[in-house]
mmCIF file of C-alpha atoms in Angstrom:
data_model
loop_
_atom_site.group_PDB
_atom_site.id
_atom_site.type_symbol
_atom_site.label_atom_id
_atom_site.label_comp_id
_atom_site.label_asym_id
_atom_site.label_seq_id
_atom_site.Cartn_x
_atom_site.Cartn_y
_atom_site.Cartn_z
ATOM 1 C CA MET A 284 0.000 0.000 0.000
ATOM 2 C CA GLY A 285 1.438 3.395 -1.016
ATOM 3 C CA PRO A 286 1.586 6.409 1.300
ATOM 4 C CA ILE A 287 -1.560 8.039 -0.143
ATOM 5 C CA ALA A 288 -3.594 4.846 0.001
ATOM 6 C CA LEU A 289 -2.370 4.273 3.537
ATOM 7 C CA ALA A 290 -3.297 7.806 4.498
ATOM 8 C CA LEU A 291 -6.824 7.422 3.091
ATOM 9 C CA ALA A 292 -7.243 4.087 4.846
ATOM 10 C CA LEU A 293 -6.205 5.610 8.143
ATOM 11 C CA ILE A 294 -8.562 8.540 7.628
ATOM 12 C CA LEU A 295 -11.487 6.181 7.048
ATOM 13 C CA LEU A 296 -10.549 4.124 10.094
ATOM 14 C CA ILE A 297 -10.212 7.172 12.324
ATOM 15 C CA ALA A 298 -13.394 8.787 11.015
ATOM 16 C CA SER A 299 -15.347 5.621 11.727
ATOM 17 C CA LEU A 300 -14.271 5.823 15.368
ATOM 18 C CA GLY A 301 -15.491 9.391 15.763
ATOM 19 C CA ASP A 302 -14.086 12.414 17.586
ATOM 20 C CA SER A 303 -14.313 11.070 21.114
ATOM 21 C CA GLY A 304 -10.755 11.990 22.096
ATOM 22 C CA GLY A 305 -10.115 8.431 23.171
ATOM 23 C CA PHE A 306 -8.723 7.007 19.940
ATOM 24 C CA ASN A 307 -4.935 6.737 19.793
ATOM 25 C CA ALA A 308 -3.267 6.709 16.387
ATOM 26 C CA SER A 309 -0.468 4.485 17.639
ATOM 27 C CA ALA A 310 -2.965 1.647 17.447
ATOM 28 C CA ALA A 311 -2.980 2.226 13.687
ATOM 29 C CA GLY A 312 0.763 2.462 13.358
ATOM 30 C CA GLY A 313 1.098 6.109 14.362
ATOM 31 C CA GLY A 314 2.226 8.218 17.261
ATOM 32 C CA LEU A 315 -0.486 10.862 17.274
ATOM 33 C CA LYS A 316 -3.191 11.873 19.676
ATOM 34 C CA VAL A 317 -6.317 12.053 17.560
ATOM 35 C CA GLY A 318 -9.597 13.762 18.300
ATOM 36 C CA LYS A 319 -10.368 16.180 21.100
ATOM 37 C CA GLY A 320 -7.248 18.081 22.090
ATOM 38 C CA GLY A 321 -5.215 16.424 19.337
ATOM 39 C CA VAL A 322 -5.152 16.151 15.556
ATOM 40 C CA PRO A 323 -8.561 16.392 13.847
ATOM 41 C CA ALA A 324 -9.470 12.906 12.742
ATOM 42 C CA GLN A 325 -9.835 13.838 9.066
ATOM 43 C CA TYR A 326 -6.181 14.925 8.882
ATOM 44 C CA ALA A 327 -4.465 12.416 11.162
ATOM 45 C CA GLY A 328 -3.752 9.854 8.448
ATOM 46 C CA LEU A 329 -2.245 12.484 6.167
ATOM 47 C CA VAL A 330 -0.011 13.807 8.936
ATOM 48 C CA GLN A 331 1.155 10.335 9.929
ATOM 49 C CA ALA A 332 1.818 9.312 6.321
ATOM 50 C CA ALA A 333 3.802 12.511 5.728
ATOM 51 C CA ALA A 334 5.970 11.760 8.761
ATOM 52 C CA ASP A 335 6.386 8.074 7.921
ATOM 53 C CA SER A 336 7.539 8.876 4.385
ATOM 54 C CA CYS A 337 10.516 10.819 5.785
ATOM 55 C CA LYS A 338 13.541 8.635 6.500
ATOM 56 C CA GLU A 339 15.256 11.407 8.487
ATOM 57 C CA GLY A 340 13.210 10.812 11.653
ATOM 58 C CA LEU A 341 10.507 13.466 11.365
ATOM 59 C CA PRO A 342 8.005 13.154 14.241
ATOM 60 C CA ALA A 343 4.356 13.241 13.259
ATOM 61 C CA SER A 344 3.698 15.269 16.412
ATOM 62 C CA ILE A 345 5.994 18.025 15.100
ATOM 63 C CA LEU A 346 4.066 18.214 11.826
ATOM 64 C CA ALA A 347 0.799 18.292 13.755
ATOM 65 C CA ALA A 348 1.953 21.084 16.066
ATOM 66 C CA GLN A 349 3.221 22.987 13.040
ATOM 67 C CA LEU A 350 -0.162 22.759 11.297
ATOM 68 C CA SER A 351 -1.845 23.910 14.482
ATOM 69 C CA ALA A 352 0.477 26.919 14.685
ATOM 70 C CA GLU A 353 0.212 27.758 10.984
ATOM 71 C CA SER A 354 -3.540 27.539 10.494
ATOM 72 C CA GLY A 355 -5.257 25.894 13.451
ATOM 73 C CA PHE A 356 -5.916 22.979 11.032
ATOM 74 C CA ASP A 357 -8.056 25.287 8.868
ATOM 75 C CA PRO A 358 -7.654 24.453 5.148
ATOM 76 C CA THR A 359 -9.274 27.771 4.189
ATOM 77 C CA ALA A 360 -6.843 29.918 6.205
ATOM 78 C CA SER A 361 -5.012 32.814 4.560
ATOM 79 C CA SER A 362 -2.696 35.486 5.936
ATOM 80 C CA ARG A 363 -1.746 39.082 5.256
ATOM 81 C CA ALA A 364 1.450 37.719 3.701
ATOM 82 C CA ASN A 365 -0.733 35.772 1.223
ATOM 83 C CA ALA A 366 0.099 32.412 2.792
ATOM 84 C CA LYS A 367 -2.572 29.894 1.909
ATOM 85 C CA GLY A 368 -4.178 26.755 3.195
ATOM 86 C CA ILE A 369 -3.683 24.424 6.106
ATOM 87 C CA ALA A 370 0.135 24.518 5.816
ATOM 88 C CA GLN A 371 0.349 28.237 4.892
ATOM 89 C CA PHE A 372 2.406 28.123 1.719
ATOM 90 C CA ILE A 373 3.085 31.359 -0.157
ATOM 91 C CA ASP A 374 2.799 31.149 -3.937
ATOM 92 C CA SER A 375 6.541 31.134 -4.671
ATOM 93 C CA THR A 376 7.190 28.321 -2.182
ATOM 94 C CA TRP A 377 4.229 26.290 -3.379
ATOM 95 C CA ALA A 378 5.516 26.581 -6.947
ATOM 96 C CA THR A 379 8.636 24.628 -5.945
ATOM 97 C CA GLU A 380 7.395 22.547 -3.006
ATOM 98 C CA GLY A 381 3.798 21.729 -3.925
ATOM 99 C CA VAL A 382 2.894 18.098 -4.623
ATOM 100 C CA ASP A 383 -0.068 16.212 -6.036
ATOM 101 C CA GLY A 384 -0.617 14.218 -2.869
ATOM 102 C CA ASN A 385 -3.909 12.597 -3.794
ATOM 103 C CA GLY A 386 -3.026 11.829 -7.413
ATOM 104 C CA ASP A 387 -5.876 13.821 -8.963
ATOM 105 C CA GLY A 388 -3.583 15.577 -11.421
ATOM 106 C CA LYS A 389 -3.561 18.911 -9.550
ATOM 107 C CA LYS A 390 -1.286 20.542 -6.958
ATOM 108 C CA ASP A 391 -3.858 22.419 -4.894
ATOM 109 C CA VAL A 392 -2.542 24.476 -1.974
ATOM 110 C CA TRP A 393 -6.074 24.620 -0.522
ATOM 111 C CA ASP A 394 -6.423 20.823 -0.469
ATOM 112 C CA PRO A 395 -4.983 19.202 2.706
ATOM 113 C CA ALA A 396 -4.399 16.008 0.725
ATOM 114 C CA ASP A 397 -1.799 17.974 -1.273
ATOM 115 C CA ALA A 398 -0.655 20.536 1.282
ATOM 116 C CA ILE A 399 0.128 18.163 4.171
ATOM 117 C CA PRO A 400 2.325 15.823 2.069
ATOM 118 C CA ALA A 401 4.053 18.941 0.697
ATOM 119 C CA GLN A 402 4.638 20.214 4.235
ATOM 120 C CA GLY A 403 6.102 16.842 5.224
ATOM 121 C CA LYS A 404 8.353 16.670 2.162
ATOM 122 C CA MET A 405 9.635 20.206 2.697
ATOM 123 C CA MET A 406 10.307 19.597 6.389
ATOM 124 C CA CYS A 407 12.064 16.313 5.573
ATOM 125 C CA ASP A 408 14.290 18.032 3.004
ATOM 126 C CA LEU A 409 15.129 20.781 5.515
ATOM 127 C CA LEU A 410 15.839 18.233 8.252
ATOM 128 C CA ARG A 411 18.211 16.364 5.929
ATOM 129 C CA GLN A 412 19.918 19.620 5.000
ATOM 130 C CA PHE A 413 20.545 20.761 8.557
ATOM 131 C CA LYS A 414 21.700 17.379 9.804
ATOM 132 C CA LYS A 415 24.800 18.181 7.753
ATOM 133 C CA HIS A 416 25.547 21.177 9.997
ATOM 134 C CA PRO A 417 26.202 20.018 13.584
ATOM 135 C CA ASP A 418 28.141 23.252 14.065
ATOM 136 C CA TYR A 419 24.962 25.328 13.748
ATOM 137 C CA ASN A 420 23.251 26.604 16.882
ATOM 138 C CA GLY A 421 20.198 24.384 17.292
ATOM 139 C CA SER A 422 19.076 20.812 16.721
ATOM 140 C CA PRO A 423 18.250 19.743 13.127
ATOM 141 C CA ILE A 424 14.514 19.739 13.869
ATOM 142 C CA GLU A 425 14.696 23.252 15.360
ATOM 143 C CA LEU A 426 16.654 24.486 12.353
ATOM 144 C CA ALA A 427 14.189 22.863 9.938
ATOM 145 C CA LEU A 428 11.293 24.599 11.674
ATOM 146 C CA ALA A 429 13.150 27.898 11.614
ATOM 147 C CA ALA A 430 13.812 27.495 7.887
ATOM 148 C CA TYR A 431 10.147 26.679 7.208
ATOM 149 C CA ASN A 432 9.241 29.944 8.917
ATOM 150 C CA ALA A 433 12.032 32.278 7.818
ATOM 151 C CA GLY A 434 13.606 30.496 4.850
ATOM 152 C CA PRO A 435 16.736 28.317 4.642
ATOM 153 C CA TYR A 436 18.976 31.265 3.727
ATOM 154 C CA ALA A 437 18.080 33.079 6.948
ATOM 155 C CA VAL A 438 19.149 30.011 8.959
ATOM 156 C CA GLU A 439 22.333 29.515 6.963
ATOM 157 C CA ARG A 440 23.268 33.197 7.256
ATOM 158 C CA VAL A 441 23.334 33.119 11.080
ATOM 159 C CA LYS A 442 24.163 29.400 11.379
ATOM 160 C CA GLY A 443 21.232 28.954 13.713
ATOM 161 C CA ILE A 444 17.734 30.196 14.493
ATOM 162 C CA PRO A 445 17.257 33.764 13.180
ATOM 163 C CA GLN A 446 16.615 36.202 16.023
ATOM 164 C CA ASN A 447 14.021 38.167 14.092
ATOM 165 C CA GLY A 448 11.302 38.546 16.703
ATOM 166 C CA GLU A 449 9.062 35.823 15.237
ATOM 167 C CA THR A 450 11.057 32.709 14.393
ATOM 168 C CA PRO A 451 12.468 31.860 17.862
ATOM 169 C CA GLY A 452 8.962 31.871 19.336
ATOM 170 C CA TYR A 453 7.599 29.898 16.393
ATOM 171 C CA VAL A 454 10.192 27.166 16.898
ATOM 172 C CA ALA A 455 9.843 27.071 20.683
ATOM 173 C CA ASP A 456 6.037 26.971 20.531
ATOM 174 C CA ILE A 457 5.977 24.046 18.083
ATOM 175 C CA ILE A 458 8.534 22.029 20.039
ATOM 176 C CA ARG A 459 6.554 22.615 23.231
ATOM 177 C CA GLU A 460 3.121 21.969 21.724
ATOM 178 C CA SER A 461 4.237 18.832 19.886
ATOM 179 C CA LYS A 462 3.937 16.962 23.193
ATOM 180 C CA ASN A 463 0.200 17.677 23.171
ATOM 181 C CA PHE A 464 -0.169 15.933 19.804
ATOM 182 C CA ALA A 465 1.855 12.832 20.694
ATOM 183 C CA ALA A 466 0.054 9.637 21.603
ATOM 184 C CA ALA A 467 -0.079 9.029 25.333
ATOM 185 C CA ASP A 468 0.569 5.293 25.346
ATOM 186 C CA GLY A 469 3.862 3.963 24.185
ATOM 187 C CA GLY A 470 3.890 6.030 20.996
ATOM 188 C CA GLY A 471 5.307 9.336 22.088
ATOM 189 C CA GLY A 472 6.757 9.890 18.651
ATOM 190 C CA SER A 473 10.032 9.356 16.888
ATOM 191 C CA PHE A 474 13.427 10.426 18.182
ATOM 192 C CA THR A 475 15.536 12.857 16.167
ATOM 193 C CA ASP A 476 19.171 13.800 16.555
ATOM 194 C CA GLY A 477 20.095 16.711 18.781
ATOM 195 C CA GLN A 478 23.412 18.549 18.811
ATOM 196 C CA GLN A 479 26.238 17.321 21.006
ATOM 197 C CA SER A 480 27.701 20.061 23.192
ATOM 198 C CA TRP A 481 29.291 18.212 26.102
ATOM 199 C CA LYS A 482 32.975 17.760 26.954
ATOM 200 C CA LEU A 483 33.554 14.634 29.036
ATOM 201 C CA ASN A 484 36.477 12.446 30.008
ATOM 202 C CA ASN A 485 35.271 8.891 29.497
ATOM 203 C CA PRO A 486 37.872 6.287 28.525
ATOM 204 C CA ARG A 487 36.212 6.124 25.102
ATOM 205 C CA SER A 488 35.033 9.069 23.012
ATOM 206 C CA VAL A 489 31.487 9.127 21.643
ATOM 207 C CA ASP A 490 32.636 7.908 18.223
ATOM 208 C CA GLU A 491 34.730 5.144 19.784
ATOM 209 C CA ALA A 492 31.877 4.134 22.094
ATOM 210 C CA ILE A 493 29.324 3.966 19.268
ATOM 211 C CA ALA A 494 31.716 1.923 17.138
ATOM 212 C CA TRP A 495 32.358 -0.476 20.044
ATOM 213 C CA ALA A 496 28.641 -0.822 20.769
ATOM 214 C CA LYS A 497 27.796 -1.605 17.148
ATOM 215 C CA ALA A 498 30.615 -4.142 16.941
ATOM 216 C CA HIS A 499 29.243 -5.939 20.019
ATOM 217 C CA ALA A 500 25.593 -5.909 18.876
ATOM 218 C CA GLY A 501 23.700 -8.245 16.591
ATOM 219 C CA ASP A 502 25.931 -11.054 15.351
ATOM 220 C CA GLY A 503 28.745 -9.682 17.502
ATOM 221 C CA SER A 504 26.782 -9.946 20.741
ATOM 222 C CA SER A 505 27.299 -12.503 23.468
ATOM 223 C CA SER A 506 24.408 -13.820 25.564
ATOM 224 C CA GLY A 507 25.383 -12.543 29.005
ATOM 225 C CA TRP A 508 23.652 -9.172 29.090
ATOM 226 C CA TYR A 509 20.312 -10.111 30.633
ATOM 227 C CA ASN A 510 19.176 -7.322 32.991
ATOM 228 C CA ARG A 511 22.582 -5.633 32.625
ATOM 229 C CA CYS A 512 21.609 -2.496 30.691
ATOM 230 C CA LEU A 513 23.456 -0.071 32.988
ATOM 231 C CA ALA A 514 26.555 -2.257 33.056
ATOM 232 C CA PHE A 515 26.521 -2.345 29.264
ATOM 233 C CA THR A 516 26.345 1.448 28.882
ATOM 234 C CA ALA A 517 29.279 1.924 31.273
ATOM 235 C CA ILE A 518 31.380 -0.718 29.514
ATOM 236 C CA VAL A 519 30.599 0.828 26.128
ATOM 237 C CA TYR A 520 32.264 4.012 27.338
ATOM 238 C CA GLY A 521 35.268 2.097 28.671
ATOM 239 C CA TRP A 522 34.419 1.851 32.375
ATOM 240 C CA ASN A 523 34.546 -1.399 34.351
ATOM 241 C CA VAL A 524 31.573 -0.515 36.581
ATOM 242 C CA SER A 525 28.950 2.229 36.556
ATOM 243 C CA GLY A 526 28.968 2.726 40.320
ATOM 244 C CA VAL A 527 25.140 2.833 40.429
ATOM 245 C CA GLN A 528 22.893 -0.131 41.217
ATOM 246 C CA TYR A 529 19.784 0.597 39.141
ATOM 247 C CA ALA A 530 19.481 2.005 35.615
ATOM 248 C CA ILE A 531 16.809 4.567 36.433
ATOM 249 C CA ASP A 532 18.862 5.829 39.401
ATOM 250 C CA HIS A 533 21.700 6.819 37.111
ATOM 251 C CA TYR A 534 19.475 9.583 35.722
ATOM 252 C CA GLY A 535 19.293 11.005 39.235
ATOM 253 C CA VAL A 536 23.048 11.065 39.854
ATOM 254 C CA VAL A 537 23.608 13.158 36.738
ATOM 255 C CA PRO A 538 23.449 16.924 37.493
ATOM 256 C CA LYS A 539 20.065 18.541 36.874
ATOM 257 C CA GLU A 540 21.418 20.776 34.132
ATOM 258 C CA MET A 541 22.392 17.651 32.188
ATOM 259 C CA GLN A 542 18.916 16.076 32.410
ATOM 260 C CA HIS A 543 16.716 16.538 29.331
ATOM 261 C CA THR A 544 13.163 15.366 28.677
ATOM 262 C CA ASP A 545 12.880 16.144 24.939
ATOM 263 C CA ARG A 546 13.020 13.518 22.200
ATOM 264 C CA ASN A 547 16.097 14.997 20.500
ATOM 265 C CA PRO A 548 19.098 13.259 22.098
ATOM 266 C CA PRO A 549 22.497 13.705 20.446
ATOM 267 C CA PRO A 550 24.223 10.519 19.250
ATOM 268 C CA GLY A 551 26.060 8.964 22.192
ATOM 269 C CA ALA A 552 23.544 10.182 24.778
ATOM 270 C CA LEU A 553 22.200 7.931 27.538
ATOM 271 C CA MET A 554 18.421 7.412 27.389
ATOM 272 C CA TYR A 555 16.162 6.336 30.266
ATOM 273 C CA TRP A 556 12.767 4.672 30.642
ATOM 274 C CA ASP A 557 10.465 3.873 33.561
ATOM 275 C CA THR A 558 9.499 0.256 32.893
ATOM 276 C CA GLY A 559 7.292 -0.178 35.949
ATOM 277 C CA SER A 560 10.028 -2.167 37.682
ATOM 278 C CA ARG A 561 12.501 -0.864 40.265
ATOM 279 C CA ALA A 562 15.411 -0.980 37.816
ATOM 280 C CA GLY A 563 14.004 0.875 34.828
ATOM 281 C CA HIS A 564 16.009 0.818 31.620
ATOM 282 C CA ILE A 565 18.926 2.681 30.076
ATOM 283 C CA ALA A 566 20.305 2.539 26.528
ATOM 284 C CA ILE A 567 22.704 4.428 24.293
ATOM 285 C CA TYR A 568 21.383 6.549 21.442
ATOM 286 C CA LEU A 569 23.207 5.848 18.166
ATOM 287 C CA GLY A 570 21.569 8.542 16.064
ATOM 288 C CA GLN A 571 18.954 8.429 13.292
ATOM 289 C CA GLY A 572 16.315 7.148 15.699
ATOM 290 C CA LYS A 573 18.246 4.048 16.795
ATOM 291 C CA ILE A 574 19.504 2.768 20.136
ATOM 292 C CA VAL A 575 21.729 -0.134 21.105
ATOM 293 C CA SER A 576 20.053 -2.132 23.866
ATOM 294 C CA ASN A 577 19.998 -5.485 25.617
ATOM 295 C CA ASP A 578 16.945 -7.753 25.927
ATOM 296 C CA ILE A 579 14.636 -5.887 23.542
ATOM 297 C CA LEU A 580 14.852 -8.374 20.642
ATOM 298 C CA ARG A 581 16.605 -11.277 22.344
ATOM 299 C CA GLN A 582 16.883 -11.884 26.076
ATOM 300 C CA GLY A 583 20.487 -11.444 27.143
ATOM 301 C CA TYR A 584 21.700 -10.182 23.764
ATOM 302 C CA ILE A 585 22.522 -6.713 22.443
ATOM 303 C CA ASP A 586 20.781 -5.419 19.317
ATOM 304 C CA VAL A 587 20.316 -2.158 17.426
ATOM 305 C CA VAL A 588 16.609 -1.209 17.434
ATOM 306 C CA ASP A 589 14.340 1.803 16.995
ATOM 307 C CA ALA A 590 14.549 4.072 20.033
ATOM 308 C CA ASP A 591 10.777 4.010 20.535
ATOM 309 C CA ALA A 592 10.761 0.190 20.688
ATOM 310 C CA ILE A 593 11.137 0.411 24.484
ATOM 311 C CA GLU A 594 7.823 2.253 24.638
ATOM 312 C CA LYS A 595 6.025 0.297 21.951
ATOM 313 C CA LYS A 596 7.168 -3.224 22.920
ATOM 314 C CA TRP A 597 7.497 -2.871 26.686
ATOM 315 C CA GLY A 598 4.905 -0.166 27.335
ATOM 316 C CA ALA A 599 7.601 1.809 29.162
ATOM 317 C CA LYS A 600 7.464 5.556 29.837
ATOM 318 C CA TYR A 601 10.270 7.634 28.372
ATOM 319 C CA VAL A 602 11.984 9.689 31.102
ATOM 320 C CA GLY A 603 14.655 11.607 29.194
ATOM 321 C CA TRP A 604 18.300 11.655 28.212
ATOM 322 C CA THR A 605 21.621 12.817 29.604
ATOM 323 C CA PRO A 606 25.171 13.139 28.260
ATOM 324 C CA PRO A 607 27.279 9.994 28.761
ATOM 325 C CA TYR A 608 28.319 11.110 32.225
ATOM 326 C CA PHE A 609 29.346 8.479 34.814
ATOM 327 C CA PRO A 610 30.178 10.339 38.061
ATOM 328 C CA ASN A 611 30.473 7.138 40.118
ATOM 329 C CA ALA A 612 32.148 4.911 37.520
ATOM 330 C CA GLY A 613 35.483 3.187 37.904
#
């Protein structure tokens, strides 16, 4: 099934369930809150399909929050700047970015079935572009949002989010509001790469640690890692012991200013989940939406999996991420 057919199928499924606010798009392969307080049911499938078609790790909740900010999900919206439709494209941008999303032979800026796929494609292209610039001030998703609002040249000119009085608030509002459009149960959305800014003194650097972890995952894994997630993360970074008994407690020994709750960890970051057990879970973020983790595919083995697999497969609650800081390690 192609993206458009999938989108239409999801729309029909969601519409049949009504606007009760209780339906969760993750049940239909999404990560969106649909209905009251979330994405209008008639657009949820289009938003999810637009996000899923992007291989750069574009969260559907970001696209949803962006549509809310741009038009309030109103396909008839227009602005004083002559921006049009649900995704608020101006004519010059639509001329280059518009798509025939529903295959009817027209690229109609007023039709959500065209405008939402075009929004997703443009955001995906911008995300790919700014992933190439880790030296810029801001995460790739923040820079993509800034470029959607102010134009890519404005972002490139300042190597970050333009401080023009509008764009910083636009970016911050969408990042904040995206949480309100994410599904509540196990489908909080995809993870995208943040920018690394830490300076630490682990025995292995981030690049060395990631290379070691990948080499000891999959076919390179041994079977002795059952319930040893914290031990694994410490060993990946070259330590013999972490110095902390439980995975979830390691989050607490890291200084507050190093604790983050967003879904944009930099590659090499430590990620934490509340699994309902005393221990919780910890894993290392590899980048591009992947983690290296024990027990998720095979008990006792290490594998590379999607970062949201801990939520989707185990029903765990994502807590946040920290730099790879081991204050009690030895």
